[in-house]
Amino acid sequence: MHYYPLTELGNPILRAKAKPLPPAYLKTAAFKKLVKDMFYTMHRAQGVGLVAPQIGKSIQLAVIEVRKTKHRSRSAPFPRTVLVNPVITWRSKELVHSWEGCLSFKDLRGLATRHKEIKVSYLDEKGKKISRKLKDFPAIVFQHEIDHLNGHVYLDRVADMRAVMTLNEFKKRITI
Ligand SMILES: [Zn+2]
């Protein structure tokens, strides 16, 4: 397994719109290895989502998995999911505020505004077209990762910059 060093905030790759993947690429051994290595990198970095631009590749590929850990004991697990060329096709009017962090700038937390529910379309790792509705924490994770593929970070979704803090202060002050 290969661990990729993560690109960090300030790197223009995180501000670029990533290129769609041609479906034929999904059949290649290189793609399968890339997906495995992205999960490995995400788990080692203790994240719940990772996009290809965070490992230096400007392509529309994201991996998501929420495992139960002692740090995340209150989030329901979400199964291993691969998103290729994802598009949000519907957003609820109802908004929620979520404290978010990002593997590309790990020492901050910010209160982002998100849609409570979304509908999303994407190809799975086998190239099958999936359309599904998500709500609550999984919907927030999908919005965070799909934002990345369009050159946005969660700080862009923070309405009041006073609701950005260091991880140390966050741990002292916020219980979620
Ligand atoms: Zn992120």
mmCIF file of C-alpha atoms and ligand atoms in Angstrom:
data_model
loop_
_atom_site.group_PDB
_atom_site.id
_atom_site.type_symbol
_atom_site.label_atom_id
_atom_site.label_comp_id
_atom_site.label_asym_id
_atom_site.label_seq_id
_atom_site.Cartn_x
_atom_site.Cartn_y
_atom_site.Cartn_z
ATOM 1 C CA MET A 1 0.000 0.000 0.000
ATOM 2 C CA HIS A 2 1.217 3.470 -0.810
ATOM 3 C CA TYR A 3 0.704 6.435 1.519
ATOM 4 C CA TYR A 4 0.381 9.689 -0.390
ATOM 5 C CA PRO A 5 1.540 12.913 1.262
ATOM 6 C CA LEU A 6 -1.391 15.319 1.375
ATOM 7 C CA THR A 7 -1.562 18.614 -0.481
ATOM 8 C CA GLU A 8 -2.200 21.527 1.865
ATOM 9 C CA LEU A 9 -4.285 24.678 1.830
ATOM 10 C CA GLY A 10 -2.592 27.238 -0.390
ATOM 11 C CA ASN A 11 -1.735 24.668 -3.065
ATOM 12 C CA PRO A 12 -3.609 25.785 -6.214
ATOM 13 C CA ILE A 13 -4.647 22.182 -6.960
ATOM 14 C CA LEU A 14 -7.167 22.508 -4.104
ATOM 15 C CA ARG A 15 -8.690 25.536 -5.851
ATOM 16 C CA ALA A 16 -8.972 24.007 -9.329
ATOM 17 C CA LYS A 17 -11.976 22.187 -10.767
ATOM 18 C CA ALA A 18 -10.843 18.582 -11.124
ATOM 19 C CA LYS A 19 -11.135 16.825 -14.503
ATOM 20 C CA PRO A 20 -13.805 14.152 -15.037
ATOM 21 C CA LEU A 21 -12.477 10.593 -15.309
ATOM 22 C CA PRO A 22 -13.153 8.693 -18.539
ATOM 23 C CA PRO A 23 -15.249 5.587 -17.622
ATOM 24 C CA ALA A 24 -12.746 3.314 -19.431
ATOM 25 C CA TYR A 25 -10.089 4.256 -16.868
ATOM 26 C CA LEU A 26 -12.147 2.524 -14.167
ATOM 27 C CA LYS A 27 -11.284 -0.844 -15.704
ATOM 28 C CA THR A 28 -7.538 -0.346 -15.364
ATOM 29 C CA ALA A 29 -5.271 -1.829 -12.706
ATOM 30 C CA ALA A 30 -3.876 1.678 -12.113
ATOM 31 C CA PHE A 31 -7.337 2.899 -11.066
ATOM 32 C CA LYS A 32 -7.876 -0.035 -8.695
ATOM 33 C CA LYS A 33 -4.505 0.584 -7.081
ATOM 34 C CA LEU A 34 -5.204 4.314 -6.801
ATOM 35 C CA VAL A 35 -8.523 3.648 -5.002
ATOM 36 C CA LYS A 36 -6.858 1.212 -2.563
ATOM 37 C CA ASP A 37 -4.059 3.664 -1.862
ATOM 38 C CA MET A 38 -6.538 6.506 -1.314
ATOM 39 C CA PHE A 39 -8.440 4.472 1.307
ATOM 40 C CA TYR A 40 -5.133 3.526 2.920
ATOM 41 C CA THR A 41 -4.016 7.174 3.001
ATOM 42 C CA MET A 42 -7.389 8.357 4.339
ATOM 43 C CA HIS A 43 -7.465 5.763 7.119
ATOM 44 C CA ARG A 44 -3.889 6.474 8.142
ATOM 45 C CA ALA A 45 -4.698 10.185 8.299
ATOM 46 C CA GLN A 46 -7.845 9.341 10.321
ATOM 47 C CA GLY A 47 -10.195 11.017 7.864
ATOM 48 C CA VAL A 48 -13.703 10.085 6.714
ATOM 49 C CA GLY A 49 -13.261 11.382 3.164
ATOM 50 C CA LEU A 50 -10.419 12.097 0.735
ATOM 51 C CA VAL A 51 -10.336 13.454 -2.820
ATOM 52 C CA ALA A 52 -7.719 12.927 -5.510
ATOM 53 C CA PRO A 53 -6.630 16.613 -5.534
ATOM 54 C CA GLN A 54 -5.549 16.105 -1.908
ATOM 55 C CA ILE A 55 -2.974 13.591 -3.140
ATOM 56 C CA GLY A 56 -1.894 15.812 -6.027
ATOM 57 C CA LYS A 57 -4.157 14.448 -8.795
ATOM 58 C CA SER A 58 -6.680 16.854 -10.296
ATOM 59 C CA ILE A 59 -9.314 14.242 -11.175
ATOM 60 C CA GLN A 60 -12.941 13.762 -10.092
ATOM 61 C CA LEU A 61 -12.414 10.922 -7.636
ATOM 62 C CA ALA A 62 -13.329 10.768 -3.938
ATOM 63 C CA VAL A 63 -13.374 8.037 -1.302
ATOM 64 C CA ILE A 64 -15.581 8.088 1.790
ATOM 65 C CA GLU A 65 -15.842 5.756 4.783
ATOM 66 C CA VAL A 66 -16.949 6.474 8.331
ATOM 67 C CA ARG A 67 -15.649 3.898 10.768
ATOM 68 C CA LYS A 68 -16.565 3.836 14.397
ATOM 69 C CA THR A 69 -13.599 5.036 16.446
ATOM 70 C CA LYS A 70 -13.236 6.401 19.952
ATOM 71 C CA HIS A 71 -12.901 9.897 18.444
ATOM 72 C CA ARG A 72 -16.031 9.504 16.418
ATOM 73 C CA SER A 73 -18.172 7.346 18.657
ATOM 74 C CA ARG A 74 -21.323 9.339 17.979
ATOM 75 C CA SER A 75 -21.293 9.186 14.167
ATOM 76 C CA ALA A 76 -23.075 6.272 12.586
ATOM 77 C CA PRO A 77 -20.717 4.228 10.411
ATOM 78 C CA PHE A 78 -20.977 4.787 6.644
ATOM 79 C CA PRO A 79 -19.739 2.060 4.297
ATOM 80 C CA ARG A 80 -16.724 2.280 1.997
ATOM 81 C CA THR A 81 -17.847 4.359 -0.997
ATOM 82 C CA VAL A 82 -16.038 5.469 -4.154
ATOM 83 C CA LEU A 83 -17.330 8.507 -6.049
ATOM 84 C CA VAL A 84 -16.315 9.104 -9.657
ATOM 85 C CA ASN A 85 -17.510 12.286 -11.412
ATOM 86 C CA PRO A 86 -20.066 13.101 -8.669
ATOM 87 C CA VAL A 87 -22.696 15.811 -9.166
ATOM 88 C CA ILE A 88 -25.155 17.167 -6.609
ATOM 89 C CA THR A 89 -28.492 17.252 -8.453
ATOM 90 C CA TRP A 90 -30.720 18.572 -5.639
ATOM 91 C CA ARG A 91 -30.210 20.405 -2.350
ATOM 92 C CA SER A 92 -32.755 20.772 0.444
ATOM 93 C CA LYS A 93 -33.802 24.274 1.435
ATOM 94 C CA GLU A 94 -33.201 23.241 5.018
ATOM 95 C CA LEU A 95 -29.670 24.078 6.137
ATOM 96 C CA VAL A 96 -27.564 22.747 8.995
ATOM 97 C CA HIS A 97 -24.397 23.980 10.655
ATOM 98 C CA SER A 98 -21.575 21.496 10.941
ATOM 99 C CA TRP A 99 -18.188 21.689 12.624
ATOM 100 C CA GLU A 100 -15.752 20.488 9.987
ATOM 101 C CA GLY A 101 -12.108 19.711 9.666
ATOM 102 C CA CYS A 102 -10.022 18.890 6.602
ATOM 103 C CA LEU A 103 -6.980 16.662 6.080
ATOM 104 C CA SER A 104 -5.383 19.468 4.031
ATOM 105 C CA PHE A 105 -5.367 21.846 7.026
ATOM 106 C CA LYS A 106 -5.725 19.580 10.001
ATOM 107 C CA ASP A 107 -5.261 22.048 12.814
ATOM 108 C CA LEU A 108 -8.428 24.083 12.203
ATOM 109 C CA ARG A 109 -12.133 23.533 12.729
ATOM 110 C CA GLY A 110 -14.895 25.725 11.327
ATOM 111 C CA LEU A 111 -18.653 25.916 11.484
ATOM 112 C CA ALA A 112 -19.801 25.404 7.887
ATOM 113 C CA THR A 113 -23.311 25.847 6.524
ATOM 114 C CA ARG A 114 -24.550 22.786 4.627
ATOM 115 C CA HIS A 115 -27.752 21.472 3.111
ATOM 116 C CA LYS A 116 -29.429 18.965 5.388
ATOM 117 C CA GLU A 117 -30.292 16.682 2.467
ATOM 118 C CA ILE A 118 -28.931 16.266 -1.048
ATOM 119 C CA LYS A 119 -29.388 14.068 -4.092
ATOM 120 C CA VAL A 120 -26.176 13.016 -5.772
ATOM 121 C CA SER A 121 -25.275 11.130 -8.959
ATOM 122 C CA TYR A 122 -21.922 9.465 -9.560
ATOM 123 C CA LEU A 123 -20.228 6.379 -10.952
ATOM 124 C CA ASP A 124 -19.174 3.769 -8.419
ATOM 125 C CA GLU A 125 -15.790 2.043 -8.670
ATOM 126 C CA LYS A 126 -17.221 -0.499 -11.140
ATOM 127 C CA GLY A 127 -18.554 2.264 -13.388
ATOM 128 C CA LYS A 128 -22.199 1.772 -12.409
ATOM 129 C CA LYS A 129 -24.281 4.951 -12.349
ATOM 130 C CA ILE A 130 -25.672 5.607 -8.874
ATOM 131 C CA SER A 131 -28.273 8.220 -7.868
ATOM 132 C CA ARG A 132 -29.121 8.492 -4.198
ATOM 133 C CA LYS A 133 -30.460 10.775 -1.516
ATOM 134 C CA LEU A 134 -28.460 11.436 1.651
ATOM 135 C CA LYS A 135 -29.141 13.329 4.829
ATOM 136 C CA ASP A 136 -27.378 14.508 7.971
ATOM 137 C CA PHE A 137 -23.734 13.482 8.511
ATOM 138 C CA PRO A 138 -23.270 11.486 5.273
ATOM 139 C CA ALA A 139 -24.825 14.386 3.303
ATOM 140 C CA ILE A 140 -22.318 16.755 4.950
ATOM 141 C CA VAL A 141 -19.361 14.510 4.122
ATOM 142 C CA PHE A 142 -20.489 14.195 0.490
ATOM 143 C CA GLN A 143 -20.893 18.002 0.235
ATOM 144 C CA HIS A 144 -17.411 18.545 1.733
ATOM 145 C CA GLU A 145 -15.766 16.107 -0.706
ATOM 146 C CA ILE A 146 -17.713 17.186 -3.816
ATOM 147 C CA ASP A 147 -16.880 20.809 -2.951
ATOM 148 C CA HIS A 148 -13.175 19.824 -3.059
ATOM 149 C CA LEU A 149 -13.585 18.459 -6.598
ATOM 150 C CA ASN A 150 -14.929 21.862 -7.623
ATOM 151 C CA GLY A 151 -12.140 23.856 -5.989
ATOM 152 C CA HIS A 152 -13.911 24.724 -2.722
ATOM 153 C CA VAL A 153 -12.890 24.091 0.877
ATOM 154 C CA TYR A 154 -15.179 24.183 3.914
ATOM 155 C CA LEU A 155 -13.859 27.618 4.912
ATOM 156 C CA ASP A 156 -15.769 28.937 1.860
ATOM 157 C CA ARG A 157 -18.961 27.694 3.562
ATOM 158 C CA VAL A 158 -18.289 29.333 6.934
ATOM 159 C CA ALA A 159 -20.650 32.308 7.210
ATOM 160 C CA ASP A 160 -18.945 33.912 10.214
ATOM 161 C CA MET A 161 -15.156 33.641 10.316
ATOM 162 C CA ARG A 162 -15.315 34.032 14.083
ATOM 163 C CA ALA A 163 -16.531 30.421 14.019
ATOM 164 C CA VAL A 164 -13.093 29.175 12.907
ATOM 165 C CA MET A 165 -10.750 27.944 15.617
ATOM 166 C CA THR A 166 -7.630 25.926 16.185
ATOM 167 C CA LEU A 167 -8.051 22.263 16.981
ATOM 168 C CA ASN A 168 -6.780 22.873 20.530
ATOM 169 C CA GLU A 169 -9.398 25.527 21.224
ATOM 170 C CA PHE A 170 -12.050 23.421 19.531
ATOM 171 C CA LYS A 171 -11.304 20.490 21.848
ATOM 172 C CA LYS A 172 -11.563 22.756 24.880
ATOM 173 C CA ARG A 173 -14.722 24.556 23.883
ATOM 174 C CA ILE A 174 -16.917 22.500 21.620
ATOM 175 C CA THR A 175 -18.616 19.242 22.433
ATOM 176 C CA ILE A 176 -20.461 17.569 19.584
HETATM 177 ZN ZN ZN B 1 -11.347 18.334 3.124
#
